[in-house]
Coordinates of C-alpha atoms in Angstrom, one line a residue:
X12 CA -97.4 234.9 12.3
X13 CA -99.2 237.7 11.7
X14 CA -100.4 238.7 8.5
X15 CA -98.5 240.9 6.3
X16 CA -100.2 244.1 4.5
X17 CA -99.7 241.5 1.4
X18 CA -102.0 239.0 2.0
X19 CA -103.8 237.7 -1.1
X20 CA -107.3 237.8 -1.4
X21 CA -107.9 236.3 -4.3
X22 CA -108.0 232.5 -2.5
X23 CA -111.0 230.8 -1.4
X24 CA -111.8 229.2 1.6
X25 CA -110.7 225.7 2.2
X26 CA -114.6 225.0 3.3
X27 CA -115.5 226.5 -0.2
X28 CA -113.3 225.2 -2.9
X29 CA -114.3 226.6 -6.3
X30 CA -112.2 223.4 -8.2
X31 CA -114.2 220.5 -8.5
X32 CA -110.4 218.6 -8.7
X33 CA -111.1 214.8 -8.5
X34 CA -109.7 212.8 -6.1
X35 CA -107.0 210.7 -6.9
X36 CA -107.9 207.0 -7.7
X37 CA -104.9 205.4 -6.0
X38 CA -106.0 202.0 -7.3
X39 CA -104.8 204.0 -10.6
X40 CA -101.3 205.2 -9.2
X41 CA -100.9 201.8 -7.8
X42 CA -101.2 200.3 -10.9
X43 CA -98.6 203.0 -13.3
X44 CA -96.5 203.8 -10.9
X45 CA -93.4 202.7 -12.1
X46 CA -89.8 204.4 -12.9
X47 CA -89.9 207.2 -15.4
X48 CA -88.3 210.2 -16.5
X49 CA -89.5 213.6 -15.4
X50 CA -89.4 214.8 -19.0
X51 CA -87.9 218.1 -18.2
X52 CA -85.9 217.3 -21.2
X53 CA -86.8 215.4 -24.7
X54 CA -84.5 213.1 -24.7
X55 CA -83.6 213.1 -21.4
X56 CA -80.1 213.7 -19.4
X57 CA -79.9 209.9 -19.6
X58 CA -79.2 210.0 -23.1
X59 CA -76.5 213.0 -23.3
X60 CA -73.2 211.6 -24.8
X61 CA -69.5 212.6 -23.4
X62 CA -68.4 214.8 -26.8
X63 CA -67.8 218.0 -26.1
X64 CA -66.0 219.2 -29.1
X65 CA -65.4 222.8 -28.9
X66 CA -66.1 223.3 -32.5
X67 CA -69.6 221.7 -32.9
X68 CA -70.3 223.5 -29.6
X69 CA -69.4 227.0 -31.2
X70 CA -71.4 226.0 -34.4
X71 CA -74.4 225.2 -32.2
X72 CA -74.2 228.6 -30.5
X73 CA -73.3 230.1 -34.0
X74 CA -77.0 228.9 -35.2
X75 CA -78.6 230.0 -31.9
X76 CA -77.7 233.5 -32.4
X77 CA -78.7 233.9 -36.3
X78 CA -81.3 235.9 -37.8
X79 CA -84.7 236.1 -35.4
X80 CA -83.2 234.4 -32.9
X81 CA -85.6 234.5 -29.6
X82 CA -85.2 235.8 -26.2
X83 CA -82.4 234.4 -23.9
X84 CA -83.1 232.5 -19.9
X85 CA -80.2 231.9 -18.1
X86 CA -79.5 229.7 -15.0
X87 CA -76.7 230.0 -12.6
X88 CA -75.8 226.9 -10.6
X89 CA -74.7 228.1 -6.9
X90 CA -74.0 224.8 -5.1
X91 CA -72.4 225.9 -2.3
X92 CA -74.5 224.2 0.8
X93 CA -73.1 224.6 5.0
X94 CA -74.5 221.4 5.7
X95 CA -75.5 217.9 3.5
X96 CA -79.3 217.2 3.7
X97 CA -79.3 213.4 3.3
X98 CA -82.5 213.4 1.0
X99 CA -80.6 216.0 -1.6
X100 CA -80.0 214.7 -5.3
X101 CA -78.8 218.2 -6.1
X102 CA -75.1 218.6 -7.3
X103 CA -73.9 220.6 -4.0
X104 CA -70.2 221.5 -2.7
X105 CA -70.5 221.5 1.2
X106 CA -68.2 223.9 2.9
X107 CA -68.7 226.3 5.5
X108 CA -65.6 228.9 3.8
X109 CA -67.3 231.7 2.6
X110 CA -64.4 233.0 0.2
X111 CA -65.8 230.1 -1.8
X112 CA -68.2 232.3 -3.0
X113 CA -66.0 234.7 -4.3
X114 CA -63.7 232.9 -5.4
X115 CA -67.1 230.8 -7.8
X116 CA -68.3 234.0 -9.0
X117 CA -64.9 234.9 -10.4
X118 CA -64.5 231.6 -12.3
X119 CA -68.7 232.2 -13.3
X120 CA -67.6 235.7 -14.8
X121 CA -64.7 233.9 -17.0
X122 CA -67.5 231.6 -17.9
X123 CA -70.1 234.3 -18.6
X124 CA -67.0 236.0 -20.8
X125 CA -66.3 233.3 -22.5
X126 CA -70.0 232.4 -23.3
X127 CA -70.8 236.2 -24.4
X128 CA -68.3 235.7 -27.4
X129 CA -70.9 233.7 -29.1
X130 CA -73.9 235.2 -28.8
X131 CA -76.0 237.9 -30.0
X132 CA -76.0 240.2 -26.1
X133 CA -79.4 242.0 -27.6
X134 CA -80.9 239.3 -27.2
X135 CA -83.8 240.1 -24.3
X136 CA -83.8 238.0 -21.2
X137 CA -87.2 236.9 -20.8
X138 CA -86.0 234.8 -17.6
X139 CA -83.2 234.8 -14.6
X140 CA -83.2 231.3 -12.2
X141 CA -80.5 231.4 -9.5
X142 CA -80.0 227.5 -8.4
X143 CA -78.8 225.5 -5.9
X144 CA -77.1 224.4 -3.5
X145 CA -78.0 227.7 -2.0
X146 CA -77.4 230.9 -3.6
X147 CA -77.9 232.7 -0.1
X148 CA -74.8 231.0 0.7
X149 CA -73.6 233.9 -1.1
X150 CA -72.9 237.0 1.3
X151 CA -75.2 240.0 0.4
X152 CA -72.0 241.7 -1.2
X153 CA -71.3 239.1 -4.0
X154 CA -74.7 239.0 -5.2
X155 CA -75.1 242.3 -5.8
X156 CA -71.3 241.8 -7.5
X157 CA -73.3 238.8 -9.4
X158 CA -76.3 241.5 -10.9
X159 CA -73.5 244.1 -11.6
X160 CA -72.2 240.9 -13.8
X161 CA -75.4 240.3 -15.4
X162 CA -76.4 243.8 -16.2
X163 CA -73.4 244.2 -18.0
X164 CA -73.4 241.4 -20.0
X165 CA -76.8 240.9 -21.4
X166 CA -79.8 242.7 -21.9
X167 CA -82.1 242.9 -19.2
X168 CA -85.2 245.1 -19.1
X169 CA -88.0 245.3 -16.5
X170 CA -90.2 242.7 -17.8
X171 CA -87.2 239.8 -17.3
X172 CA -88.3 237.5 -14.8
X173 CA -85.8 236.5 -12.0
X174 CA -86.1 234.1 -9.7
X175 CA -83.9 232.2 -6.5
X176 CA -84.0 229.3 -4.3
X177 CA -83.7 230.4 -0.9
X178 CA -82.7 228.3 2.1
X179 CA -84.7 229.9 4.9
X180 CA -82.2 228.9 7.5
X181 CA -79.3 230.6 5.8
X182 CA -81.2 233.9 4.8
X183 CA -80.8 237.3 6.4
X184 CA -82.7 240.1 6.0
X185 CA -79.4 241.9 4.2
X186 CA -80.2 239.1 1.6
X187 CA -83.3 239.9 0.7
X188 CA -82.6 243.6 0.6
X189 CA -79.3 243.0 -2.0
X190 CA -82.0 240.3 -4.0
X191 CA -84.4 243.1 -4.3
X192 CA -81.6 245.5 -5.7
X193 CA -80.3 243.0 -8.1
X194 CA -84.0 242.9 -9.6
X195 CA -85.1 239.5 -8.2
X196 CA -88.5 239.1 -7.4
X197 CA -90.1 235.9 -7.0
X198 CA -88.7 232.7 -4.6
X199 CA -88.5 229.8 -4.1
X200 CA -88.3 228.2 -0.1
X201 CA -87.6 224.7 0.8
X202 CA -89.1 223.8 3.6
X203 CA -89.9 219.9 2.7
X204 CA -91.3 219.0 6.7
X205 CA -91.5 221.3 9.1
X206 CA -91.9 218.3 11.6
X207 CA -88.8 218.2 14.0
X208 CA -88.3 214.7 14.1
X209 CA -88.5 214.2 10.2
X210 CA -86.1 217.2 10.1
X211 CA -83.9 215.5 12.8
X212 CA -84.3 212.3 10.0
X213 CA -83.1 214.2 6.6
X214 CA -80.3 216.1 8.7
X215 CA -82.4 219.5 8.4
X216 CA -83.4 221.0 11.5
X217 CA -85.3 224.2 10.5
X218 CA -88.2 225.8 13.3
X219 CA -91.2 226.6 10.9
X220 CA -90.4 230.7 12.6
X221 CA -87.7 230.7 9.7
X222 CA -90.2 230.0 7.3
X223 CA -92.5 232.3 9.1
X224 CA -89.1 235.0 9.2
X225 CA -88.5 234.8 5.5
X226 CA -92.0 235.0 3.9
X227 CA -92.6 238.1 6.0
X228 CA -89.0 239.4 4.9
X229 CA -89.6 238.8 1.3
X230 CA -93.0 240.4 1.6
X231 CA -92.0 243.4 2.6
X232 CA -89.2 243.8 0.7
X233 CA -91.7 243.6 -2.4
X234 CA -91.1 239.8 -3.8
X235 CA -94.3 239.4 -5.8
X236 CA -94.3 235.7 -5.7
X237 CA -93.1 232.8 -3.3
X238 CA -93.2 229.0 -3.8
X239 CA -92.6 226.6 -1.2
X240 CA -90.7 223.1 -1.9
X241 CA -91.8 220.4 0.1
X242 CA -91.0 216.4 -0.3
X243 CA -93.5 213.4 0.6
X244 CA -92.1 210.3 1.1
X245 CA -89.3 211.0 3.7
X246 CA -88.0 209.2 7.0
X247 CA -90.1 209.8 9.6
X248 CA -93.6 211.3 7.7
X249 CA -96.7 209.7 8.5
X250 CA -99.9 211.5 6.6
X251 CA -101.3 212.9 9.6
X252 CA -97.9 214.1 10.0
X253 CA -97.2 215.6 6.4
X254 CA -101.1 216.8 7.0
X255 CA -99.9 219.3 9.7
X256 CA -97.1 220.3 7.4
X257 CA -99.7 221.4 4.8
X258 CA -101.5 223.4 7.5
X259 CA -98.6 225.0 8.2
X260 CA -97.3 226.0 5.0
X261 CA -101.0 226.9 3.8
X262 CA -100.9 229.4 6.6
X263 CA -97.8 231.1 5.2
X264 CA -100.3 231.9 1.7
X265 CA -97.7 231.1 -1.0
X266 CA -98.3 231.6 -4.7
X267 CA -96.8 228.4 -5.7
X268 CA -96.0 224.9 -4.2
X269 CA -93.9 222.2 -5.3
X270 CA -94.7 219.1 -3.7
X271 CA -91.9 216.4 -4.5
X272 CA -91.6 212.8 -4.5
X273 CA -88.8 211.5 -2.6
X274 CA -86.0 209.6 -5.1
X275 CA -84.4 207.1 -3.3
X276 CA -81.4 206.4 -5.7
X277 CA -78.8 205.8 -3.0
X278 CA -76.8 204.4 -6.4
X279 CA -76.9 207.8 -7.4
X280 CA -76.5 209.7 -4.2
X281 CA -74.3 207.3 -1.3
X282 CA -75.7 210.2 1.5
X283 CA -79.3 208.5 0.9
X284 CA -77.6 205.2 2.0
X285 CA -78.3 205.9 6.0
X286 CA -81.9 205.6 5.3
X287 CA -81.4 202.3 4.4
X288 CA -79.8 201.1 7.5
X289 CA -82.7 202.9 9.6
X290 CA -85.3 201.4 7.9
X291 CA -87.4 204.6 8.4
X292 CA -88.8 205.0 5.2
X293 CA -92.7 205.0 4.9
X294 CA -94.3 202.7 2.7
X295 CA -95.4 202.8 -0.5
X296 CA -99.2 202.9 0.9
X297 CA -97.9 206.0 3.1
X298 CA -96.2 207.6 0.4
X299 CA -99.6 207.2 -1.8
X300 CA -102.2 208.4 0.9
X301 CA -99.5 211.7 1.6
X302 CA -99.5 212.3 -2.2
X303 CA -103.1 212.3 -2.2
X304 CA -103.6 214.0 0.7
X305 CA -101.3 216.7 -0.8
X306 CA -103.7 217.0 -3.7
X307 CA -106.4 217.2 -2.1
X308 CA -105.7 220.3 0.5
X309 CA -103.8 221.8 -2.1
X310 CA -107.4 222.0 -4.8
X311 CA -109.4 222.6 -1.9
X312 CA -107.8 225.8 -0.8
X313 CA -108.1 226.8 -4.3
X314 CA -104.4 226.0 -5.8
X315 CA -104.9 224.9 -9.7
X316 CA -102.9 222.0 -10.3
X317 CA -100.8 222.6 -13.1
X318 CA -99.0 219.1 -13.7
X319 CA -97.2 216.7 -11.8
X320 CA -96.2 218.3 -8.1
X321 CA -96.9 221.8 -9.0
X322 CA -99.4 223.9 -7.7
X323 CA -100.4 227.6 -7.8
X324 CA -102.9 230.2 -7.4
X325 CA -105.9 230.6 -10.0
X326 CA -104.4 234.1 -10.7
X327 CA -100.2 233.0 -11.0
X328 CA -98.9 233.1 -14.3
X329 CA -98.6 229.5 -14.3
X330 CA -102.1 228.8 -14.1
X331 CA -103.1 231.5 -16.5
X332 CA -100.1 229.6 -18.9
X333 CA -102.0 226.3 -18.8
X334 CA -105.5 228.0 -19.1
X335 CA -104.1 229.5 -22.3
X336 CA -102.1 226.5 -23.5
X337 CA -99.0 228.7 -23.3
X338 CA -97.4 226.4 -20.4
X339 CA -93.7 225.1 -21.5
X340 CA -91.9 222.8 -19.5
X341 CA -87.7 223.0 -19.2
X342 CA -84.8 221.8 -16.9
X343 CA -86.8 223.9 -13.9
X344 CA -89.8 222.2 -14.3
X345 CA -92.9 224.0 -15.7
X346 CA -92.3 227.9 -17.2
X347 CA -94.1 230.0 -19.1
X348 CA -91.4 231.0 -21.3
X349 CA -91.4 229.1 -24.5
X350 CA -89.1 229.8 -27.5
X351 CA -86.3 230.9 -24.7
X352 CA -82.9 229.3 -25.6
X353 CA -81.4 228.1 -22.1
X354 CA -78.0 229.2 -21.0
X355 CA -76.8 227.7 -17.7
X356 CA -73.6 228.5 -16.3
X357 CA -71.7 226.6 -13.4
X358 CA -70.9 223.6 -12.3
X359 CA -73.5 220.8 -13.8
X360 CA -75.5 223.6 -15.1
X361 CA -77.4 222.5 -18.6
X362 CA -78.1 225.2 -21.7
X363 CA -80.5 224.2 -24.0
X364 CA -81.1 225.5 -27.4
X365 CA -83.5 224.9 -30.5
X366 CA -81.8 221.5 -31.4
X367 CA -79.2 220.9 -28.6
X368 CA -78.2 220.4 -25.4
X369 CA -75.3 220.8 -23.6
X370 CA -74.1 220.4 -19.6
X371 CA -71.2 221.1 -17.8
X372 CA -68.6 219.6 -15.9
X373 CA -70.1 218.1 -12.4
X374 CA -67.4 218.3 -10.0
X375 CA -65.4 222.0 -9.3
X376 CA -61.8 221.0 -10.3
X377 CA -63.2 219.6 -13.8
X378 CA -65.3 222.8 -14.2
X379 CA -61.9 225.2 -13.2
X380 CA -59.6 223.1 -15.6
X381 CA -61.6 223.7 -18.3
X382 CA -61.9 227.5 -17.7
X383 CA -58.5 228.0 -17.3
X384 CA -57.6 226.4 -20.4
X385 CA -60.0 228.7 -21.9
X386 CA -63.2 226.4 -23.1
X387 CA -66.5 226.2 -22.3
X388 CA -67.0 224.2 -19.4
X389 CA -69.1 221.5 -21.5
X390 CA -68.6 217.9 -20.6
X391 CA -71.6 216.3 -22.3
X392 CA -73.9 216.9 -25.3
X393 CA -76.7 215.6 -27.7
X394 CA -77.7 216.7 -31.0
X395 CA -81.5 216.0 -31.7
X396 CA -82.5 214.6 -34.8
X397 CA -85.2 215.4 -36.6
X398 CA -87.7 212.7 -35.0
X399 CA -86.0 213.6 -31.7
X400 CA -87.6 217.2 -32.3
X401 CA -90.8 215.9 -33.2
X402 CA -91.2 213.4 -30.4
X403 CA -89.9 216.5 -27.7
X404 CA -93.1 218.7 -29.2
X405 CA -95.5 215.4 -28.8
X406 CA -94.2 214.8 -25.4
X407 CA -94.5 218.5 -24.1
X408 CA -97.8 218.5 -25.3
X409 CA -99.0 215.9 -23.1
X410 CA -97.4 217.0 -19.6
X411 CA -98.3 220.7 -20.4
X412 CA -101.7 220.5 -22.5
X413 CA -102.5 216.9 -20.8
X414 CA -103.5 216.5 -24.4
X415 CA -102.5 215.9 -28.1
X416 CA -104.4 217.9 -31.4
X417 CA -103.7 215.2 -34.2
X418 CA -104.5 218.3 -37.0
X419 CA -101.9 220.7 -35.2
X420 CA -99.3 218.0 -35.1
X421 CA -100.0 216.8 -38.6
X422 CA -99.5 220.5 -39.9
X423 CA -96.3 220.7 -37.8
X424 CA -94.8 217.4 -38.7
X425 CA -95.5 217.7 -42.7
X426 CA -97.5 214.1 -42.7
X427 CA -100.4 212.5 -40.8
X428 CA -99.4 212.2 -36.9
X429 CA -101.7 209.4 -36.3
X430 CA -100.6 207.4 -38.9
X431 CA -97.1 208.4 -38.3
X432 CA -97.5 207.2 -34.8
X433 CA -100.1 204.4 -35.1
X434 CA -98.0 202.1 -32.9
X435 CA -97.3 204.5 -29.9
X436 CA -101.1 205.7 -30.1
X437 CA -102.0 201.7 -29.6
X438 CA -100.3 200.7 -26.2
X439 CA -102.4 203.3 -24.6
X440 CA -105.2 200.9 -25.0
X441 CA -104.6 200.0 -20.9
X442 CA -104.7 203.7 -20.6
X443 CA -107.9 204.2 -22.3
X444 CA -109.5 201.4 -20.7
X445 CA -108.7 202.7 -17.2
X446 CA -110.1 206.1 -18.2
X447 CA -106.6 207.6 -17.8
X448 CA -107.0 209.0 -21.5
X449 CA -109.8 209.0 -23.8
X450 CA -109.0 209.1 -27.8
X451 CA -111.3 210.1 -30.8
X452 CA -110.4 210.7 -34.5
X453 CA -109.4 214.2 -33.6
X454 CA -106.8 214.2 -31.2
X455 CA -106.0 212.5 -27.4
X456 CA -106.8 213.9 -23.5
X457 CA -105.5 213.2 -20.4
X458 CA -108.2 212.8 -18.1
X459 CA -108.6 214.8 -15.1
X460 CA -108.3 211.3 -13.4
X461 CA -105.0 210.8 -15.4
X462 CA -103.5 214.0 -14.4
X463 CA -101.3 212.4 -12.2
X464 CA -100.3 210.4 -14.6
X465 CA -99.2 212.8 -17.3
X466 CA -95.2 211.1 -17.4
X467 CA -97.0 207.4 -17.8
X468 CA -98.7 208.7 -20.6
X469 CA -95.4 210.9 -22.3
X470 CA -93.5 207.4 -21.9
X471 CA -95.5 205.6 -24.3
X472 CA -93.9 208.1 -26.7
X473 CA -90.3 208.0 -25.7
X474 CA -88.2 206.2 -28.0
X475 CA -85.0 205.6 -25.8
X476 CA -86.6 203.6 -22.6
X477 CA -86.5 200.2 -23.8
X478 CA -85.6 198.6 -20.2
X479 CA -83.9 201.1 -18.8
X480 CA -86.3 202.6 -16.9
X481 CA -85.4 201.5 -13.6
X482 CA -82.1 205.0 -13.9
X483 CA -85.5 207.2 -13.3
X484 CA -87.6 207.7 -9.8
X485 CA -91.0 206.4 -9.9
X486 CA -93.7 208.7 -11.7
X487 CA -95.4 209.0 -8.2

């Protein structure tokens, strides 16, 4: 491909890396690498309860919207997929009927309606994530009908963020060019392989030209930042094969990358059953030497590893986040936005707010019913308590600061944190003694050979695991 008058400069060479980013110890990973939450969430999803009383609902939005209430970011779940990739654990509706669209984003403005009635609409939107299934499923038409929707609803300025996931092999050019108009600037690409017989494998057969196609469309349309979604751990990869994906991608020069873990929960998600007939899966050894390898090409081509499977450029806003410890982690992963109350709308969509969470109905019909009865389309809930609240702050301390400030905490909390929390701050004794963390009087760090480790370390913290870890994908 060749490459496009927006080619960054700011990268160094892969023969000069200017990170000194350790390698991972895989004895380490080997050792912690057992089922664990992702901690996008404090408690997590696991622990939402089916009450959805419209009342207590309304109250919580009530004390959202009081006096110095903070900026809004809002996710829109658009789950329409053509086909089924069999690796997917996203909620998806799979229909080639492109009414569907129009038909979603009529039901989405009852929702939107019926969501505005209880908040403050001055509120500023710091942040805009359009989510999948894929929202270029979505003819060009309706998503410009979709930013005429948002526009006059709540108040969007020029600094709001906004952000979609973008199917490459279902994006036109007339998509990017109604994107742009709507105000959306950054993307995000799955690409996962771009090997043909791991694609043949996961049911996703997408030529590495549309991945070539859409960076250069997005480009010169003006997007001013791209990720790029891939997976380790599928049917078919080898390391030398996932190697040449990384050369590949790499080539393409995006801002950020997301380089996932494979969940096999076929309990969860039956499509993820026929890899268990094939057998094709690699093995955990595989799986570890393509994480690794991942890591490595990533820091020495000068991405910053910001936590877990994210990566991005020294000069991305995520980077500068963690440099400034201004990173905040929600149900999209790793943000910069802190204090922004979350309101999802869709199907399966979750809001999150100062002390509660709420997500919608998962399946379309329940979704409808609820809408055209009039109510929020909420089917589960949690309240936090007060040591809920102060455990969630501990926890995204640790996979966004990789560290804990025992003063800070203590000033937060009211009372001395490592007293408090004498018993949590013991079982990483293992941790300490394999160099993952290192602990003095003052406060805790996650080494940079612990980085990788970051959810091991948040679980010593969680007070809902018990033994029922194994509902989580492994932590690597």
């Amino acid at each position: 491909m060749a490459k496009s008058p927006h080619t960054h400069t700011a990268m160094i060479s892969p023969h000069e890396p200017a990170f000194s980013a350790p390698a991972i110890n895989l004895d380490l990973v080997r050792k912690y690498s057992v089922p664990g939450p992702r901690y996008t969430s404090y408690p997590p999803a696991t622990q939402f309860v089916p009450e959805a009383n419209p009342a207590d609902i309304a109250a919580a939005l009530a004390a959202d919207n009081g006096p110095g209430a903070g900026p809004l970011s809002l996710y829109f779940h658009l789950p329409f997929c053509e086909t089924r990739c069999w690796f997917c654990g996203c909620t998806t509706v799979i229909t080639r009927r492109r009414d569907a669209a129009g038909e979603y984003l009529d039901d989405l403005a009852r929702e939107v309606a019926l969501t505005a009635e209880h908040i403050d609409r001055s509120r500023r939107v710091a942040q805009i994530h359009l989510g999948g299934g894929t929202p270029t499923f979505f003819p060009p038409d309706e998503l410009r009908r979709l930013g005429a929707l948002l526009k006059s609803t709540f108040a969007l300025d020029a600094s709001t963020e906004f952000s979609v996931e973008i199917d490459p092999r279902r994006l036109t050019e007339d998509h990017v060019i109604a994107l742009r108009e709507i105000g959306v600037t950054r993307a995000s690409l799955g690409v996962q392989d771009t090997n043909p017989r791991v694609q043949l494998a996961i049911h996703r057969i997408q030529p590495h030209a549309q991945n070539q196609q859409a960076f250069s469309w997005l480009r010169a349309h003006g997007f001013r930042s791209i990720n790029v979604d891939l997976i380790h751990g599928l049917p078919l990869q080898t390391p030398d094969s996932f190697s040449i994906t990384l050369d590949d991608v790499l080539e393409l020069e995006p801002d950020r990358l997301s380089v996932f873990s494979y969940a096999h929960v076929p309990w969860i998600k039956p499509a993820q059953k026929i890899f268990d007939d094939r057998s094709q899966l690699p093995s955990a050894e595989e799986k570890l030497s393509m994480f690794a390898l991942a890591h490595a090409k990533l820091t020495q081509a000068g991405y910053v590893d910001i936590g877990l499977d994210h990566f991005a450029r020294p000069d991305d806003e995520l980077a500068l986040a963690q440099r400034q410890g201004t990173l905040h982690r929600n149900f999209q992963g790793y943000s910069t936005h802190a204090g922004a109350s979350l309101y999802g709308f869709g199907m399966s969509s979750i809001s999150s707010t100062a002390t509660t969470y709420r997500q919608n109905h998962k399946t379309l019909p329940a979704w409808r019913a609820a809408l055209d009865a009039g109510q929020l389309p909420v089917e589960r809930t949690l309240q936090l308590s007060p040591e809920d609240l102060r455990r969630r702050s501990i926890i995204m301390r640790i996979m966004c600061d990789r560290g804990l400030d025992f003063g800070t905490l203590s000033q937060e909390f009211g009372f001395d944190f490592a007293q408090a929390y004498s018993a949590p701050l013991a079982s990483l004794s293992d941790l300490e003694a394999d160099g993952i963390v290192e602990r003095t009087s003052r406060g805790l760090t996650v080494t940079p050979r612990g980085t990788p480790l970051l959810r091991v370390v948040a679980m010593r913290f969680d007070a809902y695991l018990g033994d029922n870890t194994q509902r989580f994908s492994k932590t690597i």
